[in-house]
Structure formats: structure tokens, C-alpha cells
PDB file of C-alpha atoms in Angstrom:
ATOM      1  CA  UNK A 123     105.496  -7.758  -5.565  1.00  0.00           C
ATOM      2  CA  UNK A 124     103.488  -6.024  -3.142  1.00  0.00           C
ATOM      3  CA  UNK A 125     101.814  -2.649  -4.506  1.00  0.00           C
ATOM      4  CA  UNK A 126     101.221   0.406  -1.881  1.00  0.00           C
ATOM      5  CA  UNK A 127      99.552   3.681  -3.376  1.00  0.00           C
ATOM      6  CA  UNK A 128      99.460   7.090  -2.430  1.00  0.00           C
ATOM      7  CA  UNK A 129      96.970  10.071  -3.816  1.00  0.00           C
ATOM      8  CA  UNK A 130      97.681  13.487  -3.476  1.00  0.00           C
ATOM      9  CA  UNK A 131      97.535  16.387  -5.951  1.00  0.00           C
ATOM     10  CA  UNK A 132     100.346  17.508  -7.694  1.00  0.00           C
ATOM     11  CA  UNK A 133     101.906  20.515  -6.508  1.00  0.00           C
ATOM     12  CA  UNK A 134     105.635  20.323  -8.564  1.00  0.00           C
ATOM     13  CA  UNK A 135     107.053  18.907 -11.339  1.00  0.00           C
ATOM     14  CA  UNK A 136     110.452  18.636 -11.811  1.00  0.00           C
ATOM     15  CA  UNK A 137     112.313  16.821 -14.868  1.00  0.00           C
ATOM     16  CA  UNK A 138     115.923  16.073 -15.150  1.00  0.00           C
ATOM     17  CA  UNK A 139     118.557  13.986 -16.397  1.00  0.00           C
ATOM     18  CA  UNK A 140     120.067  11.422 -14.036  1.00  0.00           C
ATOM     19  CA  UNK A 141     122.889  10.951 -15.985  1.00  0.00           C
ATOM     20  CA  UNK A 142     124.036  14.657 -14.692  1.00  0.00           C
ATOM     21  CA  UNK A 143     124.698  12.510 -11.438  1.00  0.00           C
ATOM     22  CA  UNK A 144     127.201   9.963 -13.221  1.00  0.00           C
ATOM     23  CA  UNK A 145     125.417   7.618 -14.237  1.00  0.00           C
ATOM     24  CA  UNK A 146     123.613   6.564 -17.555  1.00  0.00           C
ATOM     25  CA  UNK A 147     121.397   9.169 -18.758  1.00  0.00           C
ATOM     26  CA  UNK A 148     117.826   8.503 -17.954  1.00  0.00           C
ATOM     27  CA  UNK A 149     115.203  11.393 -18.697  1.00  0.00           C
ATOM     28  CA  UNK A 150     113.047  11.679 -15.038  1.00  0.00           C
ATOM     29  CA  UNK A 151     110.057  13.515 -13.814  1.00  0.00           C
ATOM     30  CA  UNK A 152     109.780  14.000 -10.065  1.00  0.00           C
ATOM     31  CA  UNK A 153     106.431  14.991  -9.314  1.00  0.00           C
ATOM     32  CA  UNK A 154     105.389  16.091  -5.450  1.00  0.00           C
ATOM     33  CA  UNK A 155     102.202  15.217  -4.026  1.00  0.00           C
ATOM     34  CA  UNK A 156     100.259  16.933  -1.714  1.00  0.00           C
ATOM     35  CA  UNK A 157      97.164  14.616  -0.005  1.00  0.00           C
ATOM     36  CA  UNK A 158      94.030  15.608   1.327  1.00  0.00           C
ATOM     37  CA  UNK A 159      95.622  15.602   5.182  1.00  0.00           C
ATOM     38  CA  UNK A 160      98.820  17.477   4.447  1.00  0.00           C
ATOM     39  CA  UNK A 161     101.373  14.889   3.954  1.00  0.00           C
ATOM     40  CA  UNK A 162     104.234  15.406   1.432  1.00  0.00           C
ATOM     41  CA  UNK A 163     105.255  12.627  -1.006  1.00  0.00           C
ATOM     42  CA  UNK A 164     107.795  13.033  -3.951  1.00  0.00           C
ATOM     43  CA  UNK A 165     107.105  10.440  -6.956  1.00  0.00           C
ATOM     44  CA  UNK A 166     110.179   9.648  -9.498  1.00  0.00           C
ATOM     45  CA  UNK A 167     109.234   8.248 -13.093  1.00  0.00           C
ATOM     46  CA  UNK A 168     110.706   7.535 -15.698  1.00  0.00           C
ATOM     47  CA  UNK A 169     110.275   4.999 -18.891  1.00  0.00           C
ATOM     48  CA  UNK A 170     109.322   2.211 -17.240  1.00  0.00           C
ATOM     49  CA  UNK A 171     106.867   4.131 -15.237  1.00  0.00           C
ATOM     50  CA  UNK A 172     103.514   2.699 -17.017  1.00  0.00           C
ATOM     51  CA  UNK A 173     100.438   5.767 -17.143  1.00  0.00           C
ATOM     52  CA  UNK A 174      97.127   4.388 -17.252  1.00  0.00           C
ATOM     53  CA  UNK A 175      94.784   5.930 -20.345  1.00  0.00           C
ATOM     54  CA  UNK A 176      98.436   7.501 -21.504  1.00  0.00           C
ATOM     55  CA  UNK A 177      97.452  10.542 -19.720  1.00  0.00           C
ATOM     56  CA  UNK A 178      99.466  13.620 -19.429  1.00  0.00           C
ATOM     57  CA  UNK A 179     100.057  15.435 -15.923  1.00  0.00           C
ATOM     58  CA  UNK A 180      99.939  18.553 -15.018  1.00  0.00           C
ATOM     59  CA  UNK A 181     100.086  20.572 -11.707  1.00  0.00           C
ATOM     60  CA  UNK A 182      96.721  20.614 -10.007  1.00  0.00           C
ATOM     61  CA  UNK A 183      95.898  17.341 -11.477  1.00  0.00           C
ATOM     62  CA  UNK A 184      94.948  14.336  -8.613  1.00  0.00           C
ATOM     63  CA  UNK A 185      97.119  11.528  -9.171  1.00  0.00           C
ATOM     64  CA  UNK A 186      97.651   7.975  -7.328  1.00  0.00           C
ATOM     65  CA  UNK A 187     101.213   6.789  -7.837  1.00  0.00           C
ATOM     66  CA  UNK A 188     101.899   2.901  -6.941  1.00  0.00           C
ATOM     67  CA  UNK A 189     105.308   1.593  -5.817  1.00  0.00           C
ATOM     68  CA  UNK A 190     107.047  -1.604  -4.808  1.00  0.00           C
ATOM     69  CA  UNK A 191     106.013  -1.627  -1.091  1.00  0.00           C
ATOM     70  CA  UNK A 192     109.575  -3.853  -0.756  1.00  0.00           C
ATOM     71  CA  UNK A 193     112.052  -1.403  -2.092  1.00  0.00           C
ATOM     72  CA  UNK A 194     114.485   0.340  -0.766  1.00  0.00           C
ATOM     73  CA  UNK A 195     114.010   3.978  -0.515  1.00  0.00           C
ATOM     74  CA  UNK A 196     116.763   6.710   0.538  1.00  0.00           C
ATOM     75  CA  UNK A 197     115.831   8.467   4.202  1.00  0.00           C
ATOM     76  CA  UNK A 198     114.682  11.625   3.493  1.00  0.00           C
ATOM     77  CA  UNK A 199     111.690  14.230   4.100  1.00  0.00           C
ATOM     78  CA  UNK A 200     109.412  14.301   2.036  1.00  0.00           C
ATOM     79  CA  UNK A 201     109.975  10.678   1.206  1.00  0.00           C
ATOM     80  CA  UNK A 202     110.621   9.550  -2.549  1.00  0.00           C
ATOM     81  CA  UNK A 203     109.546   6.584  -4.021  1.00  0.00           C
ATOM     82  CA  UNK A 204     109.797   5.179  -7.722  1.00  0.00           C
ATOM     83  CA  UNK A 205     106.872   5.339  -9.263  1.00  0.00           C
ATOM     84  CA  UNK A 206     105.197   2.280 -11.226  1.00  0.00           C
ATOM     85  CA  UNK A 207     102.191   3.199 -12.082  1.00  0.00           C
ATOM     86  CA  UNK A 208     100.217   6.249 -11.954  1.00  0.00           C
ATOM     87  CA  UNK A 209      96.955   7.058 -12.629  1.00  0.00           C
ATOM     88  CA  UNK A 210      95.033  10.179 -13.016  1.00  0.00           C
ATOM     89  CA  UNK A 211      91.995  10.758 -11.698  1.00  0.00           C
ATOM     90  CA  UNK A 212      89.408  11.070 -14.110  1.00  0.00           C
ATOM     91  CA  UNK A 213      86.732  13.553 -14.494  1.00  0.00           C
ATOM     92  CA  UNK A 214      83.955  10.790 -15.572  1.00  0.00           C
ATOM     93  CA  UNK A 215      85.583   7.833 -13.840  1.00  0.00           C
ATOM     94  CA  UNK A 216      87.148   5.815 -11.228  1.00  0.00           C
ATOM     95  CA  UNK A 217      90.070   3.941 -11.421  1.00  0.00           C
ATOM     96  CA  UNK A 218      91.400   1.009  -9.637  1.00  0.00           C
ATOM     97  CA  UNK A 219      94.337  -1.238  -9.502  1.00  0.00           C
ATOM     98  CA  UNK A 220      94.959  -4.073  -8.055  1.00  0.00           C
ATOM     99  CA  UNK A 221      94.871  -8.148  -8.567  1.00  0.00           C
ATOM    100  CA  UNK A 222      91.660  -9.570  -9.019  1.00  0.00           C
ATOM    101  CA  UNK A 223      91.291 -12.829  -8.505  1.00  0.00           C
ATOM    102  CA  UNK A 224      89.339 -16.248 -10.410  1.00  0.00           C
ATOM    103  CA  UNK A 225      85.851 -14.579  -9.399  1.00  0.00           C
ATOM    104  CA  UNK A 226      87.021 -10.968 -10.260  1.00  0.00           C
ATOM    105  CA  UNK A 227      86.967  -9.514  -6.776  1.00  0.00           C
ATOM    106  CA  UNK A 228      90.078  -7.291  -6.352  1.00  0.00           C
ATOM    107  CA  UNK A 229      92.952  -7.661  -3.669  1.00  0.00           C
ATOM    108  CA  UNK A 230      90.783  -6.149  -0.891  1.00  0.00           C
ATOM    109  CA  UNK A 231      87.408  -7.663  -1.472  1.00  0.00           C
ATOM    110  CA  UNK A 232      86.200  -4.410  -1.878  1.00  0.00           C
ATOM    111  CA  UNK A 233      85.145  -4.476  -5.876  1.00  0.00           C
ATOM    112  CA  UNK A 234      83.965  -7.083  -8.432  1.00  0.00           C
ATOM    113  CA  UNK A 235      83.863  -6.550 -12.014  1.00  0.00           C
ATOM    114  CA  UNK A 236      81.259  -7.631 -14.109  1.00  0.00           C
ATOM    115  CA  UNK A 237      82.156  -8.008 -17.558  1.00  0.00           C
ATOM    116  CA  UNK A 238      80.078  -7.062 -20.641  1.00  0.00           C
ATOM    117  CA  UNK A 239      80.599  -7.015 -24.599  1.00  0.00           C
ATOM    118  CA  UNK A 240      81.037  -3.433 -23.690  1.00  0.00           C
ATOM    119  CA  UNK A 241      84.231  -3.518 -21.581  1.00  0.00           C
ATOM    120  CA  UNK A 242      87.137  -2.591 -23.475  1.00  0.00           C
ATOM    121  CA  UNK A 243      90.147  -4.984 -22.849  1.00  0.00           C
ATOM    122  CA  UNK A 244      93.775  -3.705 -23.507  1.00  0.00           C
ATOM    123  CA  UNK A 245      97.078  -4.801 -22.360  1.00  0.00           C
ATOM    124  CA  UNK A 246      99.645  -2.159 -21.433  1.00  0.00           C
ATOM    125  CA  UNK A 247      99.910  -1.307 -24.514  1.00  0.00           C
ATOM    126  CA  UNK A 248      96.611  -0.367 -25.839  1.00  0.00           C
ATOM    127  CA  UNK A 249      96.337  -3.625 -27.805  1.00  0.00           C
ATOM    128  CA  UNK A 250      92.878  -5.430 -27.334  1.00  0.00           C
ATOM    129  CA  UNK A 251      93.643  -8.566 -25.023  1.00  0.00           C
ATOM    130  CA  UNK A 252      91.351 -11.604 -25.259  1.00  0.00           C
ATOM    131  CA  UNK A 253      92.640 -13.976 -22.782  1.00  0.00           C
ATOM    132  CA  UNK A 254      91.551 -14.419 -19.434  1.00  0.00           C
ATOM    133  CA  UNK A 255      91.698 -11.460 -17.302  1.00  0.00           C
ATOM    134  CA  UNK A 256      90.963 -13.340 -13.882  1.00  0.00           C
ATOM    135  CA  UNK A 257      94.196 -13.515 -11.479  1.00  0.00           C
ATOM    136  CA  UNK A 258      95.938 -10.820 -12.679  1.00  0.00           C
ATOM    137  CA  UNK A 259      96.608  -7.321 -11.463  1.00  0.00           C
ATOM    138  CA  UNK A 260      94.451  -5.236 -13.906  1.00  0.00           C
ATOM    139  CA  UNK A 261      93.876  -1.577 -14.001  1.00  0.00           C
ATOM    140  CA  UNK A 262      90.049  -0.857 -13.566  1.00  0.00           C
ATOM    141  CA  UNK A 263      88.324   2.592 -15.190  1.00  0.00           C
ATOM    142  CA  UNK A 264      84.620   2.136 -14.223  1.00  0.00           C
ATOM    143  CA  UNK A 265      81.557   4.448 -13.468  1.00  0.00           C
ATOM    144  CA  UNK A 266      78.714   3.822 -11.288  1.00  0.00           C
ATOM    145  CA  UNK A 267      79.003   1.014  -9.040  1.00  0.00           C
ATOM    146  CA  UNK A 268      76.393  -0.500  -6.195  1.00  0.00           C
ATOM    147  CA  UNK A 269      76.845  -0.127  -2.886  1.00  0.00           C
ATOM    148  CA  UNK A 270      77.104  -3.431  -1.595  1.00  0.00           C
ATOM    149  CA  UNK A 271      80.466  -5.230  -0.495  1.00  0.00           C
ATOM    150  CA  UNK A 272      82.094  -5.626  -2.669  1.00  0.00           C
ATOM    151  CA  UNK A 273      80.942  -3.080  -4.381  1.00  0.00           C
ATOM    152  CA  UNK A 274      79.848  -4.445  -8.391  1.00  0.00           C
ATOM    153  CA  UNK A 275      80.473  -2.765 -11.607  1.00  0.00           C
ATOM    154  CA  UNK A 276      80.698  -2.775 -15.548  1.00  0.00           C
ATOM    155  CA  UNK A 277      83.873  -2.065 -16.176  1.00  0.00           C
ATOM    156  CA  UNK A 278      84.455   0.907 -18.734  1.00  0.00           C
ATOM    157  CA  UNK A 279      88.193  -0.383 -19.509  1.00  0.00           C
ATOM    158  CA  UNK A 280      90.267  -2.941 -18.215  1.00  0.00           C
ATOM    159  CA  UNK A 281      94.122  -2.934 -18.437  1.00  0.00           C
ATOM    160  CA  UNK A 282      95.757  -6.296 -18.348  1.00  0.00           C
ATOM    161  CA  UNK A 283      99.280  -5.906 -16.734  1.00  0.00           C
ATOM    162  CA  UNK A 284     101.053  -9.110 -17.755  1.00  0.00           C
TER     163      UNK A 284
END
């Protein structure tokens, strides 16, 4: 599956039953996003949406909502995607997510983790995971990092998606 991402704060939040529609009921949350440039994107989720740290959101939060870069979407302005993962920016924190690979450098070369006894290791969830966490797409809440490329850090927590 190919992930794409887009970060915005959230300026509405809608929720509503699809099943109003027809179908089977499904409790949704549309939330729109407003980026640092302007642009517009609407973000559906619903159960299967996962919510890194199980955090709540709320307008005025900064989120960064991943889809599947390969489905189809409906022709409209703003555009809507399905949601898959969102995470919310934290105050103390950055997050990442993407696949990291046998030498822990994420997807875009861009950031290696260096694991310590420290690093808190959960699957989606929350239960600890003890396998190997190299080539698979993890979610990444770390602090300071260097400034090289890719940039290194100790990882706070790491998510396992399996």
C-alpha cells in the first residue's frame, strides 16, 4: 500500500451516521483541514481509522491524516479522503510514520532510530511488542534528533503496525 499524508489544522468536525445514506450504519467523523498554505482537505474516519497515542481531536488541534495513495476518491472540492491513520501533533514530540527498513532508516532516508532499553514498544494496540521492529511501517514519537541525514534519534515510543 502506498501511504500519502497531509497536515493541516482542524478547522470542522462533523460526525454522522452513514447508514442515513442506505447503507449499514457506520458512526463517521469528517474532520476538515486547513494547511499552512491555504489548501482545503476533508478527512473521513471511522473504526478502522487507527489514532496514534489514542488521542482525542479537537478543533484547533494540528493533525496529519494518512491515506491509501491508490484509492479511489469521489471528484469533489475540497477533496475527501479516508483516513488511516492520524496523528496529532504533540506538544513535547514529533511523530513519524512510515516503513523503516533492516537498518531502521525510514521510507525516505530521512530518519534512523536508535533503540534504547528506554523506547517503549507497542503494537496498535498498546500491548508491549518484542519482536523485531525492522521492515515494518512503525509509528515514531521521538524528541530531539541530530541534524545529520538522516537525521538520528532515541525513539520515545514506537508503534508496530502489523
Amino acid at each position: 500500500m502506498d501511504y500519502m499524508s497531509f497536515t493541516g489544522v482542524v478547522t470542522g468536525i462533523e460526525q454522522y451516521d452513514s447508514g442515513a445514506y442506505g447503507g449499514v450504519s457506520s458512526c463517521m467523523t469528517r474532520y476538515t483541514l486547513e494547511s499552512e498554505d491555504g489548501q482545503i482537505v476533508k478527512f473521513t474516519s471511522d473504526a478502522s481509522t487507527y489514532f496514534a497515542n489514542n488521542e482525542q481531536v479537537f478543533k484547533g488541534d494540528t493533525i496529519t491524516a494518512y491515506y491509501d495513495a491508490n484509492a479511489p476518491v469521489i471528484l469533489i472540492y475540497p477533496p475527501q479522503y479516508q483516513a488511516l491513520i492520524i496523528i496529532k501533533r504533540g506538544t513535547d514530540y514529533f511523530t513519524t510514520f512510515s516503513y523503516f527498513n533492516a537498518q531502521l532508516i525510514s521510507a525516505d532516508g530521512m530518519l534512523k532510530l536508535n533503540m534504547s532499553p528506554e523506547t517503549e514498544v507497542v503494537t496498535q494496540n498498546n500491548q508491549p511488542y518484542t519482536g523485531p521492529i525492522q521492515n515494518h511501517y512503525l509509528i515514531v514519537l521521538y524528541g530531539a534528533s541530530t541534524r545529520s541525514i538522516p537525521a538520528q534519534t532515541n525513539p520515545i515510543k514506537v508503534i508496530v503496525l502489523c
